[in-house]
Amino acid sequence: MTRLLWLVELLLAIVASNVSASNYRELVGHQIWKLDSRMKSKMPSQMMSEGLLDILDHSGPSNQVRVMPKHVETVNKIFKNEGITYEVIIDDLAAYFESEELKDRARRDVTEEQEACTESRCTKPLKTQYMTFQQMEWYLQNLNDSQHRKIDISSIGKSHENRDIWLVHIKSDNASARSVWVEGGLHAREWISPAVAFGLIDNILNNEEMTSNFDFFIAPMVNPDGYEYSWTNDRMWRKNRRDNEGRCDGVDLNRNWDFHFGVGASSYPCSETYMGPSAFSEPETQALRDAMTNRKDNLTLILSLHSYGQDLLYPWGWSHLVAAPNKEELIAAGNIFADGAKRDGGHTYSVINSAGGMYYASGATDDWALGVLKTKYVYTLELRDDGKRGFTLSTEDIDPCLKEVWNGLRKLLEHIA
Ligand code: 0X9
Ligand code: ZN
């Protein structure tokens, strides 16, 4: 009898793994817990450093964490001791993602206008689908062939797995123009980030007046290995793909920059926030550092696109006890962005300090850009949503999310100009 049960279980497991899209298979049995928002404990942050759980939204509004099956018991025990209460809102992430994807697909069949991005034709970034890394390169190739006068596309370096990190420069004719830098896709699973970055490139090219005062430097996909891996193997992959020699792979590229390196980051490779063996140990952050440093004298705004939470975060992230030198102006300008974003039915974005919640984090793009490059306006923008779909944001949200960022950015740039 036990043998029969065992056989049935095995068969069920095989069926389950076959129906799982390949990038959900790793997530069988992973749970999402929603912590009681009244609890203000540093314990989850500490547990994340130890690799026991994965905080999904570092700016805090959704209070959700992912727990791997092998850690469920331990995490539950620690929470009990600490008096942290929670609700299991998803008990099998793989099954959940599959059902959401089916719904999305059914909806798309009805509503989707036909978009194309193939090797021979990719004239627009997709808005009703997320683009694969290959489609991103096809689009950039197309852009390079068609828009020579206005743009300059270059590879600023290679990832661990030898993929290019592309930088799109949309040029201004104005010799005294200041520069805007946009970074997309640093965290692999945050697919809305590159989608918005590519949408911004297209919007800027279609609105000539945008370049009358500004040069734009947009690096729309800065963690190509991690992104690819989130398509092929693990939809929740966050880090890059460094081989940590036998231990868990990957470095959190938003903990690897050399400014207060190691404060509020993990030294444990299995943690989602592993900072890496040393500051700037990663080819991806080295490439960004060098390309940004080369242009530092003209940079006036640096925007790092992430998800999720709908927050515009201003530095510092390494400590909330020290205020950024231009904190008041960062808040004032941030509110102008948020007002712009909210127009025409856009969502609400809160302007908050990166380290204001429970989670200090150092070694991020934003702190380095303010602390070392001394760029005046530096933000991390946590895009949609507020936790309902999180990283697997519906493709229905791509266009409205781009619109609100575009409206916000335009207002912000009017203010800066
Ligand atoms: O924790 C992060 O790296 C960012 N949040 S995310 O959920 N996208 O991972 C926020 C970074 C904010 N900046 C600093 N803490 N310096
Ligand atoms: Zn992120």
PDB file of N, CA, C and O in Angstrom, residues 331-370:
ATOM      1  N   ILE A 331      13.249  65.497  -2.071  1.00  0.00           N
ATOM      2  CA  ILE A 331      11.833  65.246  -1.750  1.00  0.00           C
ATOM      3  C   ILE A 331      10.937  66.146  -2.605  1.00  0.00           C
ATOM      4  O   ILE A 331       9.952  65.691  -3.189  1.00  0.00           O
ATOM      5  N   ALA A 332      11.304  67.431  -2.694  1.00  0.00           N
ATOM      6  CA  ALA A 332      10.475  68.373  -3.466  1.00  0.00           C
ATOM      7  C   ALA A 332      10.383  67.924  -4.926  1.00  0.00           C
ATOM      8  O   ALA A 332       9.282  67.847  -5.505  1.00  0.00           O
ATOM      9  N   ALA A 333      11.527  67.605  -5.517  1.00  0.00           N
ATOM     10  CA  ALA A 333      11.523  67.177  -6.921  1.00  0.00           C
ATOM     11  C   ALA A 333      10.814  65.826  -7.056  1.00  0.00           C
ATOM     12  O   ALA A 333      10.092  65.589  -8.031  1.00  0.00           O
ATOM     13  N   GLY A 334      10.993  64.956  -6.072  1.00  0.00           N
ATOM     14  CA  GLY A 334      10.330  63.650  -6.078  1.00  0.00           C
ATOM     15  C   GLY A 334       8.817  63.810  -6.076  1.00  0.00           C
ATOM     16  O   GLY A 334       8.101  63.085  -6.780  1.00  0.00           O
ATOM     17  N   ASN A 335       8.323  64.777  -5.309  1.00  0.00           N
ATOM     18  CA  ASN A 335       6.874  64.998  -5.280  1.00  0.00           C
ATOM     19  C   ASN A 335       6.346  65.515  -6.616  1.00  0.00           C
ATOM     20  O   ASN A 335       5.211  65.217  -7.004  1.00  0.00           O
ATOM     21  N   ILE A 336       7.187  66.269  -7.307  1.00  0.00           N
ATOM     22  CA  ILE A 336       6.789  66.738  -8.649  1.00  0.00           C
ATOM     23  C   ILE A 336       6.654  65.535  -9.591  1.00  0.00           C
ATOM     24  O   ILE A 336       5.704  65.437 -10.365  1.00  0.00           O
ATOM     25  N   PHE A 337       7.595  64.588  -9.483  1.00  0.00           N
ATOM     26  CA  PHE A 337       7.482  63.347 -10.264  1.00  0.00           C
ATOM     27  C   PHE A 337       6.164  62.639  -9.928  1.00  0.00           C
ATOM     28  O   PHE A 337       5.397  62.253 -10.820  1.00  0.00           O
ATOM     29  N   ALA A 338       5.912  62.477  -8.623  1.00  0.00           N
ATOM     30  CA  ALA A 338       4.728  61.713  -8.198  1.00  0.00           C
ATOM     31  C   ALA A 338       3.432  62.391  -8.655  1.00  0.00           C
ATOM     32  O   ALA A 338       2.487  61.705  -9.071  1.00  0.00           O
ATOM     33  N   ASP A 339       3.388  63.733  -8.606  1.00  0.00           N
ATOM     34  CA  ASP A 339       2.189  64.453  -9.080  1.00  0.00           C
ATOM     35  C   ASP A 339       1.980  64.200 -10.568  1.00  0.00           C
ATOM     36  O   ASP A 339       0.854  63.971 -11.023  1.00  0.00           O
ATOM     37  N   GLY A 340       3.073  64.266 -11.318  1.00  0.00           N
ATOM     38  CA  GLY A 340       2.988  64.019 -12.763  1.00  0.00           C
ATOM     39  C   GLY A 340       2.511  62.604 -13.040  1.00  0.00           C
ATOM     40  O   GLY A 340       1.658  62.370 -13.899  1.00  0.00           O
ATOM     41  N   ALA A 341       3.055  61.637 -12.297  1.00  0.00           N
ATOM     42  CA  ALA A 341       2.712  60.229 -12.526  1.00  0.00           C
ATOM     43  C   ALA A 341       1.226  59.978 -12.273  1.00  0.00           C
ATOM     44  O   ALA A 341       0.591  59.149 -12.931  1.00  0.00           O
ATOM     45  N   LYS A 342       0.671  60.673 -11.333  1.00  0.00           N
ATOM     46  CA  LYS A 342      -0.715  60.417 -10.923  1.00  0.00           C
ATOM     47  C   LYS A 342      -1.747  60.980 -11.916  1.00  0.00           C
ATOM     48  O   LYS A 342      -2.908  60.558 -11.927  1.00  0.00           O
ATOM     49  N   ARG A 343      -1.297  61.930 -12.737  1.00  0.00           N
ATOM     50  CA  ARG A 343      -2.233  62.517 -13.705  1.00  0.00           C
ATOM     51  C   ARG A 343      -2.765  61.455 -14.666  1.00  0.00           C
ATOM     52  O   ARG A 343      -2.119  60.421 -14.872  1.00  0.00           O
ATOM     53  N   ASP A 344      -3.890  61.711 -15.263  1.00  0.00           N
ATOM     54  CA  ASP A 344      -4.481  60.792 -16.255  1.00  0.00           C
ATOM     55  C   ASP A 344      -4.634  59.363 -15.743  1.00  0.00           C
ATOM     56  O   ASP A 344      -4.319  58.394 -16.449  1.00  0.00           O
ATOM     57  N   GLY A 345      -5.031  59.244 -14.490  1.00  0.00           N
ATOM     58  CA  GLY A 345      -5.325  57.904 -13.965  1.00  0.00           C
ATOM     59  C   GLY A 345      -4.113  57.078 -13.577  1.00  0.00           C
ATOM     60  O   GLY A 345      -4.211  55.871 -13.375  1.00  0.00           O
ATOM     61  N   GLY A 346      -2.944  57.718 -13.475  1.00  0.00           N
ATOM     62  CA  GLY A 346      -1.748  56.976 -13.053  1.00  0.00           C
ATOM     63  C   GLY A 346      -1.832  56.594 -11.580  1.00  0.00           C
ATOM     64  O   GLY A 346      -2.663  57.116 -10.837  1.00  0.00           O
ATOM     65  N   HIS A 347      -0.971  55.679 -11.202  1.00  0.00           N
ATOM     66  CA  HIS A 347      -0.979  55.218  -9.811  1.00  0.00           C
ATOM     67  C   HIS A 347      -0.270  56.198  -8.881  1.00  0.00           C
ATOM     68  O   HIS A 347       0.461  57.074  -9.324  1.00  0.00           O
ATOM     69  N   THR A 348      -0.489  55.982  -7.584  1.00  0.00           N
ATOM     70  CA  THR A 348       0.145  56.832  -6.579  1.00  0.00           C
ATOM     71  C   THR A 348       1.531  56.306  -6.251  1.00  0.00           C
ATOM     72  O   THR A 348       1.699  55.116  -5.969  1.00  0.00           O
ATOM     73  N   TYR A 349       2.512  57.182  -6.309  1.00  0.00           N
ATOM     74  CA  TYR A 349       3.882  56.833  -5.908  1.00  0.00           C
ATOM     75  C   TYR A 349       4.231  57.606  -4.645  1.00  0.00           C
ATOM     76  O   TYR A 349       4.011  58.815  -4.580  1.00  0.00           O
ATOM     77  N   SER A 350       4.762  56.910  -3.648  1.00  0.00           N
ATOM     78  CA  SER A 350       5.160  57.598  -2.409  1.00  0.00           C
ATOM     79  C   SER A 350       6.639  57.950  -2.490  1.00  0.00           C
ATOM     80  O   SER A 350       7.448  57.115  -2.901  1.00  0.00           O
ATOM     81  N   VAL A 351       6.944  59.157  -2.069  1.00  0.00           N
ATOM     82  CA  VAL A 351       8.346  59.597  -2.068  1.00  0.00           C
ATOM     83  C   VAL A 351       8.896  59.328  -0.671  1.00  0.00           C
ATOM     84  O   VAL A 351       8.480  59.965   0.301  1.00  0.00           O
ATOM     85  N   ILE A 352       9.777  58.341  -0.573  1.00  0.00           N
ATOM     86  CA  ILE A 352      10.273  57.963   0.754  1.00  0.00           C
ATOM     87  C   ILE A 352      11.788  57.694   0.745  1.00  0.00           C
ATOM     88  O   ILE A 352      12.378  57.458  -0.298  1.00  0.00           O
ATOM     89  N   ASN A 353      12.342  57.718   1.933  1.00  0.00           N
ATOM     90  CA  ASN A 353      13.773  57.449   2.084  1.00  0.00           C
ATOM     91  C   ASN A 353      14.044  55.942   1.934  1.00  0.00           C
ATOM     92  O   ASN A 353      13.315  55.125   2.489  1.00  0.00           O
ATOM     93  N   SER A 354      15.110  55.625   1.212  1.00  0.00           N
ATOM     94  CA  SER A 354      15.466  54.204   0.965  1.00  0.00           C
ATOM     95  C   SER A 354      15.617  53.406   2.245  1.00  0.00           C
ATOM     96  O   SER A 354      15.314  52.224   2.279  1.00  0.00           O
ATOM     97  N   ALA A 355      16.164  54.030   3.265  1.00  0.00           N
ATOM     98  CA  ALA A 355      16.434  53.281   4.497  1.00  0.00           C
ATOM     99  C   ALA A 355      15.371  53.554   5.547  1.00  0.00           C
ATOM    100  O   ALA A 355      15.528  53.172   6.708  1.00  0.00           O
ATOM    101  N   GLY A 356      14.294  54.185   5.131  1.00  0.00           N
ATOM    102  CA  GLY A 356      13.277  54.602   6.100  1.00  0.00           C
ATOM    103  C   GLY A 356      12.494  53.454   6.700  1.00  0.00           C
ATOM    104  O   GLY A 356      12.007  53.527   7.821  1.00  0.00           O
ATOM    105  N   GLY A 357      12.370  52.366   5.948  1.00  0.00           N
ATOM    106  CA  GLY A 357      11.616  51.231   6.468  1.00  0.00           C
ATOM    107  C   GLY A 357      12.482  50.394   7.390  1.00  0.00           C
ATOM    108  O   GLY A 357      13.331  50.906   8.109  1.00  0.00           O
ATOM    109  N   MET A 358      12.293  49.110   7.300  1.00  0.00           N
ATOM    110  CA  MET A 358      13.028  48.210   8.194  1.00  0.00           C
ATOM    111  C   MET A 358      14.355  47.765   7.586  1.00  0.00           C
ATOM    112  O   MET A 358      15.171  47.166   8.237  1.00  0.00           O
ATOM    113  N   TYR A 359      14.543  48.037   6.287  1.00  0.00           N
ATOM    114  CA  TYR A 359      15.624  47.347   5.597  1.00  0.00           C
ATOM    115  C   TYR A 359      16.715  48.274   5.099  1.00  0.00           C
ATOM    116  O   TYR A 359      16.578  48.880   4.046  1.00  0.00           O
ATOM    117  N   TYR A 360      17.778  48.375   5.852  1.00  0.00           N
ATOM    118  CA  TYR A 360      18.941  49.120   5.386  1.00  0.00           C
ATOM    119  C   TYR A 360      19.552  48.344   4.246  1.00  0.00           C
ATOM    120  O   TYR A 360      19.607  47.133   4.288  1.00  0.00           O
ATOM    121  N   ALA A 361      20.060  49.051   3.263  1.00  0.00           N
ATOM    122  CA  ALA A 361      20.768  48.343   2.206  1.00  0.00           C
ATOM    123  C   ALA A 361      21.838  49.261   1.650  1.00  0.00           C
ATOM    124  O   ALA A 361      21.546  50.368   1.197  1.00  0.00           O
ATOM    125  N   SER A 362      23.056  48.785   1.679  1.00  0.00           N
ATOM    126  CA  SER A 362      24.153  49.592   1.147  1.00  0.00           C
ATOM    127  C   SER A 362      24.717  48.925  -0.092  1.00  0.00           C
ATOM    128  O   SER A 362      24.406  47.772  -0.398  1.00  0.00           O
ATOM    129  N   GLY A 363      25.560  49.681  -0.802  1.00  0.00           N
ATOM    130  CA  GLY A 363      26.183  49.122  -2.004  1.00  0.00           C
ATOM    131  C   GLY A 363      25.255  49.161  -3.199  1.00  0.00           C
ATOM    132  O   GLY A 363      25.435  48.400  -4.150  1.00  0.00           O
ATOM    133  N   ALA A 364      24.247  50.049  -3.159  1.00  0.00           N
ATOM    134  CA  ALA A 364      23.307  50.150  -4.277  1.00  0.00           C
ATOM    135  C   ALA A 364      23.746  51.275  -5.226  1.00  0.00           C
ATOM    136  O   ALA A 364      24.522  52.156  -4.857  1.00  0.00           O
ATOM    137  N   THR A 365      23.223  51.223  -6.454  1.00  0.00           N
ATOM    138  CA  THR A 365      23.535  52.251  -7.455  1.00  0.00           C
ATOM    139  C   THR A 365      23.309  53.651  -6.909  1.00  0.00           C
ATOM    140  O   THR A 365      24.141  54.545  -7.061  1.00  0.00           O
ATOM    141  N   ASP A 366      22.141  53.844  -6.284  1.00  0.00           N
ATOM    142  CA  ASP A 366      21.740  55.202  -5.886  1.00  0.00           C
ATOM    143  C   ASP A 366      22.715  55.838  -4.886  1.00  0.00           C
ATOM    144  O   ASP A 366      23.183  56.959  -5.076  1.00  0.00           O
ATOM    145  N   ASP A 367      23.063  55.114  -3.829  1.00  0.00           N
ATOM    146  CA  ASP A 367      23.974  55.681  -2.826  1.00  0.00           C
ATOM    147  C   ASP A 367      25.334  56.006  -3.427  1.00  0.00           C
ATOM    148  O   ASP A 367      25.941  57.043  -3.141  1.00  0.00           O
ATOM    149  N   TRP A 368      25.819  55.107  -4.284  1.00  0.00           N
ATOM    150  CA  TRP A 368      27.128  55.340  -4.928  1.00  0.00           C
ATOM    151  C   TRP A 368      27.059  56.576  -5.826  1.00  0.00           C
ATOM    152  O   TRP A 368      27.970  57.404  -5.836  1.00  0.00           O
ATOM    153  N   ALA A 369      25.954  56.703  -6.571  1.00  0.00           N
ATOM    154  CA  ALA A 369      25.831  57.829  -7.507  1.00  0.00           C
ATOM    155  C   ALA A 369      25.806  59.166  -6.765  1.00  0.00           C
ATOM    156  O   ALA A 369      26.423  60.145  -7.192  1.00  0.00           O
ATOM    157  N   LEU A 370      25.123  59.190  -5.640  1.00  0.00           N
ATOM    158  CA  LEU A 370      25.093  60.440  -4.870  1.00  0.00           C
ATOM    159  C   LEU A 370      26.409  60.637  -4.106  1.00  0.00           C
ATOM    160  O   LEU A 370      26.993  61.718  -4.117  1.00  0.00           O
TER     161      LEU A 370
END
